[in-house]
Short mmCIF file of C-alpha atoms in Angstrom, two decimals:
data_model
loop_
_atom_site.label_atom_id
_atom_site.label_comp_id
_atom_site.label_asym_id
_atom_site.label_seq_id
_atom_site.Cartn_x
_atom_site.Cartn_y
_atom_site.Cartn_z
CA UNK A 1 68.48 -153.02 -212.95
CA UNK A 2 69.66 -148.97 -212.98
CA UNK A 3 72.00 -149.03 -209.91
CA UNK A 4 75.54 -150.42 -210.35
CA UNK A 5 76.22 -154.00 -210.08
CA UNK A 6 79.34 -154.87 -207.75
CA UNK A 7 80.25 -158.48 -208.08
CA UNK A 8 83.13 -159.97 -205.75
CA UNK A 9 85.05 -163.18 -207.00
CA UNK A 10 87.76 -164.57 -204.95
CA UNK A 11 88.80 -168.64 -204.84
CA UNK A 12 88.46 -171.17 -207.42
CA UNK A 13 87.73 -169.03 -210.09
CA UNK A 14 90.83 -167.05 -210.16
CA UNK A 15 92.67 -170.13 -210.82
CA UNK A 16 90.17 -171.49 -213.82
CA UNK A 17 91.58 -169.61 -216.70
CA UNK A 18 88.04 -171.09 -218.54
CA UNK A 19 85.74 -170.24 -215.91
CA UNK A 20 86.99 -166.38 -215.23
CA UNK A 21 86.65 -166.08 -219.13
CA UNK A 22 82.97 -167.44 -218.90
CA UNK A 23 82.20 -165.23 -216.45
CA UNK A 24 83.82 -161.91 -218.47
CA UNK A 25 82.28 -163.02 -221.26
CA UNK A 26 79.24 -162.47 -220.14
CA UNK A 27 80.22 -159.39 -218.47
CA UNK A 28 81.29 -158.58 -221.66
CA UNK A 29 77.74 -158.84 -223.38
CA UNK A 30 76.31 -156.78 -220.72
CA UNK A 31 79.10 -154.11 -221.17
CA UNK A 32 76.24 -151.49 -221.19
CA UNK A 33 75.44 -152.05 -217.42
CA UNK A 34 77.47 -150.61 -214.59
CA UNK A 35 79.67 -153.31 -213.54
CA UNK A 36 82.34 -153.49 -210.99
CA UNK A 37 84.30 -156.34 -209.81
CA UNK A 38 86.15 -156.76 -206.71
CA UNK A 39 88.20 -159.70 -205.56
CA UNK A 40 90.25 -161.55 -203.09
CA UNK A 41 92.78 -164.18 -203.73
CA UNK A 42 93.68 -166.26 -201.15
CA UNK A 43 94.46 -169.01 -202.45
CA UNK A 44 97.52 -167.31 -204.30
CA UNK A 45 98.70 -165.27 -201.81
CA UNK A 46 98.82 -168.51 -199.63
CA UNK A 47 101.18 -170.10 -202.16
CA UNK A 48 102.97 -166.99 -202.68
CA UNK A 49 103.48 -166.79 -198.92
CA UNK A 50 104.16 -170.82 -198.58
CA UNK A 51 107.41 -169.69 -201.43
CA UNK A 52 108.83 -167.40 -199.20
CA UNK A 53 109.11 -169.68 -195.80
CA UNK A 54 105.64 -167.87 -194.11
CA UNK A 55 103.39 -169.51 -192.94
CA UNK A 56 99.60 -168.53 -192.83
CA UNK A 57 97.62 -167.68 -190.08
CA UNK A 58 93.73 -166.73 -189.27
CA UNK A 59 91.71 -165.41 -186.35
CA UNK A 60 88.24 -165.41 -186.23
CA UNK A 61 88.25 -165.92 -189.77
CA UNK A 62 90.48 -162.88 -190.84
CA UNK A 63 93.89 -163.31 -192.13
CA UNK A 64 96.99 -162.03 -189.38
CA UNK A 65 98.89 -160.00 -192.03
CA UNK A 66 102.04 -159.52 -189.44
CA UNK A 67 104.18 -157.03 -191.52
CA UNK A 68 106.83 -159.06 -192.85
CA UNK A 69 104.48 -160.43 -195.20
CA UNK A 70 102.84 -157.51 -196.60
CA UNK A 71 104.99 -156.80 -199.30
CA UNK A 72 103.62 -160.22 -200.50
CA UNK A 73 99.87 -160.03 -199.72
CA UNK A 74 100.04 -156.60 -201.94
CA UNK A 75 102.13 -158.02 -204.42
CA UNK A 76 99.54 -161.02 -204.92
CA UNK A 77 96.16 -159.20 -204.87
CA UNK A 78 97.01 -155.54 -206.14
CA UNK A 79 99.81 -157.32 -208.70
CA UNK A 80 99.60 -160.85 -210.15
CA UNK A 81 95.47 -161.25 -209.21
CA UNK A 82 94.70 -158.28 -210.43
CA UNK A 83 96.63 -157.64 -213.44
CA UNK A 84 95.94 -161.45 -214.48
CA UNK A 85 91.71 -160.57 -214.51
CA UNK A 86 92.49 -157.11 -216.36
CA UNK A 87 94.47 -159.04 -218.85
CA UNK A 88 92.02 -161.72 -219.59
CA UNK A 89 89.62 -159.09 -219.30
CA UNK A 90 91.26 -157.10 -222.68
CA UNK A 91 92.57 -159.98 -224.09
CA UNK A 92 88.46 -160.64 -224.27
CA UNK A 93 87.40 -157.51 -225.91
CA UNK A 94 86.16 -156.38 -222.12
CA UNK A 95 88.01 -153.12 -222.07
CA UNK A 96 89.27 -152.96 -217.95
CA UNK A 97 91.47 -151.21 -215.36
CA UNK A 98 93.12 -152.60 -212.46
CA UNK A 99 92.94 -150.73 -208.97
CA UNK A 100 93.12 -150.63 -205.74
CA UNK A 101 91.03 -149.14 -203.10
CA UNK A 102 93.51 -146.93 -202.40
CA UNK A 103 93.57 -145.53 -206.13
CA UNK A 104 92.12 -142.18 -205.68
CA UNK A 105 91.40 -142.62 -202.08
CA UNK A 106 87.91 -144.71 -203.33
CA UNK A 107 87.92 -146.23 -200.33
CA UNK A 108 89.94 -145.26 -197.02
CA UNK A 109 91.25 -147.44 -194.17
CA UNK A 110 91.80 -147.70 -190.19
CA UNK A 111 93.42 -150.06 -188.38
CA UNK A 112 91.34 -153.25 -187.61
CA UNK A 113 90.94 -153.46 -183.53
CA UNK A 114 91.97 -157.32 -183.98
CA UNK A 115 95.42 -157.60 -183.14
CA UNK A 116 95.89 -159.60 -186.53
CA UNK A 117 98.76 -157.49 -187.92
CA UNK A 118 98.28 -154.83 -191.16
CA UNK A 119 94.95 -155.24 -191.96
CA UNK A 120 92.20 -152.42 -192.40
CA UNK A 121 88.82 -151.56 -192.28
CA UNK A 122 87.34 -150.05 -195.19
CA UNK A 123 85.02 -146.75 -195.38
CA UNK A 124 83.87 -145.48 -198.28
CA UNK A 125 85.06 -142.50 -199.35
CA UNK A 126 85.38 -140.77 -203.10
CA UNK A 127 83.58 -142.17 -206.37
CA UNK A 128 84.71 -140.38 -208.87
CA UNK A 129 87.39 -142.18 -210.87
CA UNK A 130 84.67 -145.21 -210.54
CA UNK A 131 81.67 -142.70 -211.60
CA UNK A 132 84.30 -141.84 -214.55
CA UNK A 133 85.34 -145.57 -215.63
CA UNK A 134 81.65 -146.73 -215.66
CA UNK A 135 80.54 -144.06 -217.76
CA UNK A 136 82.84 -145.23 -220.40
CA UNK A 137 81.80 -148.27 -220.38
CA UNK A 138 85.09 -149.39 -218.38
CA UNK A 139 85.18 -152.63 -216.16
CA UNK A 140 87.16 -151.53 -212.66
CA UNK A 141 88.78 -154.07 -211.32
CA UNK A 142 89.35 -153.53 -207.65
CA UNK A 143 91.91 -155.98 -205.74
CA UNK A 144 91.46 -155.34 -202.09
CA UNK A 145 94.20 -153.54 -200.76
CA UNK A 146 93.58 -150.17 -199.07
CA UNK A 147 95.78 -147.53 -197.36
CA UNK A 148 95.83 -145.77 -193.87
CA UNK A 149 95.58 -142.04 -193.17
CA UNK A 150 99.43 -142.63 -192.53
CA UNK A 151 99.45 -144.06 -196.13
CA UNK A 152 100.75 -147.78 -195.41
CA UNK A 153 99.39 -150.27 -197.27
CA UNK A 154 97.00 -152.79 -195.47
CA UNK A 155 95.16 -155.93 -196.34
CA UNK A 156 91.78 -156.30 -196.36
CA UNK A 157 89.27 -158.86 -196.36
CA UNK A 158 87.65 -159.02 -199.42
CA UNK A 159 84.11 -159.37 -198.84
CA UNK A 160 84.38 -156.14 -196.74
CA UNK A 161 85.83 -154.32 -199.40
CA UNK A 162 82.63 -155.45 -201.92
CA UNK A 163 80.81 -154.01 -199.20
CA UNK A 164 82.57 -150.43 -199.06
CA UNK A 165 82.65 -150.42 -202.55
CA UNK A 166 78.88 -151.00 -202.82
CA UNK A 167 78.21 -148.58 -200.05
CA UNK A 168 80.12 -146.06 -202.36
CA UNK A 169 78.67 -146.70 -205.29
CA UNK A 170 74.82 -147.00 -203.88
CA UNK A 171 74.53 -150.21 -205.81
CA UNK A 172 74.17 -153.99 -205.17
CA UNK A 173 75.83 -156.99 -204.33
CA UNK A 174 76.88 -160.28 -205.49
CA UNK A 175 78.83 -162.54 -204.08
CA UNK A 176 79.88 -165.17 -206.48
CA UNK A 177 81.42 -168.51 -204.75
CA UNK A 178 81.92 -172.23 -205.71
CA UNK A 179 78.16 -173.03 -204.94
CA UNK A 180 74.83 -172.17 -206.84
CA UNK A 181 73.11 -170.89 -203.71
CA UNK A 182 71.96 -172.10 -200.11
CA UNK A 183 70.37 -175.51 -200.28
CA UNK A 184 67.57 -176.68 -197.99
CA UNK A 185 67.00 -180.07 -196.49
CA UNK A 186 65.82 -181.50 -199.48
CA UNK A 187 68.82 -180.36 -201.31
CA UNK A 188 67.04 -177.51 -203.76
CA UNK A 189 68.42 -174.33 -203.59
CA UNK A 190 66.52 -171.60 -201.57
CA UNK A 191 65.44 -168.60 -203.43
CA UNK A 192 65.62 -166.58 -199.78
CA UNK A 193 67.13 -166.70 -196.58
CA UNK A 194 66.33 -164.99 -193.26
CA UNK A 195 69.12 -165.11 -190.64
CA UNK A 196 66.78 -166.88 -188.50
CA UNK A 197 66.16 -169.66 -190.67
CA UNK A 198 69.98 -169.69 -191.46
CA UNK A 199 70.37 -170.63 -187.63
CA UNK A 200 67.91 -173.13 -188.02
CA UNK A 201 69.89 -174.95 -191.05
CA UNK A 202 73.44 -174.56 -189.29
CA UNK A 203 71.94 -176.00 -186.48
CA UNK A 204 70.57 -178.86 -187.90
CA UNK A 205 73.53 -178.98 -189.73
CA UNK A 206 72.24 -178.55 -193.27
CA UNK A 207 74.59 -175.95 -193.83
CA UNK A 208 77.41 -177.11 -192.56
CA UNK A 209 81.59 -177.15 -193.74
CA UNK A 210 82.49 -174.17 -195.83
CA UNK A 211 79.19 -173.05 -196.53
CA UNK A 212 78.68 -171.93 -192.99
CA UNK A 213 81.27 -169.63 -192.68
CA UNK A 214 80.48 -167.83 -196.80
CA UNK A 215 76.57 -167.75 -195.13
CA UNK A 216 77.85 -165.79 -192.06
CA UNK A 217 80.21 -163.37 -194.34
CA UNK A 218 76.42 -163.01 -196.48
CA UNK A 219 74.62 -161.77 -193.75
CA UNK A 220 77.43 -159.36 -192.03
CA UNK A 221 77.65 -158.04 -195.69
CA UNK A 222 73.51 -157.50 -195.90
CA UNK A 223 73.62 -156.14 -192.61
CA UNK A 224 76.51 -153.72 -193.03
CA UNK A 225 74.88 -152.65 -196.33
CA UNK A 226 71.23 -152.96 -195.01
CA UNK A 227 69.79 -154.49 -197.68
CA UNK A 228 69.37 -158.63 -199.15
CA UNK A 229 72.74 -159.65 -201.69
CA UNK A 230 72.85 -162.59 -203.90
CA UNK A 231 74.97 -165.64 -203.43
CA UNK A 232 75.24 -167.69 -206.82
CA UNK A 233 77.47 -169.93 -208.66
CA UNK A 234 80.34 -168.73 -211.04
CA UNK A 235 80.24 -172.07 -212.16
CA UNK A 236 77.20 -170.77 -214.06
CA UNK A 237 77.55 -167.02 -215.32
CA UNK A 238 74.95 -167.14 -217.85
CA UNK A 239 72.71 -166.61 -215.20
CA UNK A 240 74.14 -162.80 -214.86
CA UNK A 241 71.91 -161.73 -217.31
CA UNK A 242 68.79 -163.12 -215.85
CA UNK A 243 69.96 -160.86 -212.65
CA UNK A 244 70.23 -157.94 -215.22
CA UNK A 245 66.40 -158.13 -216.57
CA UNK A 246 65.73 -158.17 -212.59
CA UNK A 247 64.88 -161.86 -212.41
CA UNK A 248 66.72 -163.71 -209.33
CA UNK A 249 69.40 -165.68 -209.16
CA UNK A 250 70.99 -167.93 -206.71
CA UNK A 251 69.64 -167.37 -202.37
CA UNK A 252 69.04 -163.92 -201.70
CA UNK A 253 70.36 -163.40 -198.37
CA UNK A 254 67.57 -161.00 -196.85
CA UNK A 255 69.32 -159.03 -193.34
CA UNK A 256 67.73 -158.96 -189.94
#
């Protein structure tokens, strides 16, 4: 593969010290290929949050950032997440940086419509400091916080900024989760899925739980981006460097 890889991480992982250093090290081995990684971390900015007497709160799947709790949500991603993967990252041999997507204005915000508090919507916007990092052989690691034009901070969700960052950097995406891919009836793991036949398995409640809602985020990600992503375990990261001699990996979610 020639275009950049971006790779977004978020849950479990972040909280397996063993299973983030699995999956460097074999970012690590392929340190020649343009990799970027982006992540969430709700999971600690829920406890984080739960620490300091808030409660948390979703709509439509999207977390209400009201603005008491930003200072938080920033301190978790753009602080302890973040500097916690760069960290492991050197600590590995995998030189890093930790950023934001407001570092160099990489990415710019607006205000999401949703009344769900301080939470934006990424656009793409300036590549440079990434084009720089990759071409010496740096691993960015991008938390997802962003800015508005105004320059307050703003959460947002993180599988929208892997797809503004992939936008920006023309290259692909993978969404790592806790699963090895989409599973059929018979319980093997689909090498493709259409949106149609998605319906089909949520209806007939094959895909069903958690599943249904990281499917859903899959597709708005191909379709934003306009082109099939990956979803595949991180519980198995050797299988990044089958992806890198362009053989697949996990369901590729193909858009409408």
């Amino acid at each position: 593969m020639t275009k950049p890889l971006v790779i977004k991480i978020g849950g479990s992982i972040l909280e397996q010290e063993s299973a983030l250093s699995s999956l460097l090290l074999v970012l690590k081995s392929n340190s020649d290929k343009k990799i970027i990684l982006v992540h969430g971390g709700g999971s600690t900015v829920d406890q984080m949050l739960m620490q300091a007497g808030f409660t948390t709160k979703k709509k439509n799947g999207l977390r209400v950032t009201p603005k008491a709790q930003t200072p938080i949500i920033i301190g978790a991603l753009a602080g302890t997440v973040n500097k916690k993967v760069v960290a492991t990252a050197n600590q590995l041999g995998l030189t890093s940086l930790g950023l934001s997507l407001a570092d160099a204005a990489m990415v710019t915000c607006s205000k999401h419509p949703e009344n769900i508090g301080e939470v934006g919507v990424p656009t793409p916007n300036n590549y440079s400091v990434i084009e720089l990092l990759l071409s010496q052989s740096i691993l960015p690691v991008i938390a997802s916080i962003g800015a508005l034009d105004n320059g307050n901070l703003v959460n947002v969700n993180a599988d929208d900024a892997a797809v503004a960052i992939t936008q920006l950097v023309d290259g692909d995406l993978l969404l790592l989760t806790d699963v090895a891919g989409v599973k059929d009836a018979q319980g093997k793991i689909l090498k493709s899925l259409a949106h149609a036949q998605a319906q089909t398995l949520i209806e007939q409640q094959i895909i069903n739980g958690g599943m249904v809602a990281k499917v859903n985020a899959a597709f708005n990600a191909a379709r934003q981006l306009r082109r099939s992503i990956a979803i595949a375990s991180w519980q198995q990261p050797q299988q990044l460097s089958l992806l890198f001699v362009g053989q697949p990996i996990g369901t590729r979610i193909i858009p409408d």
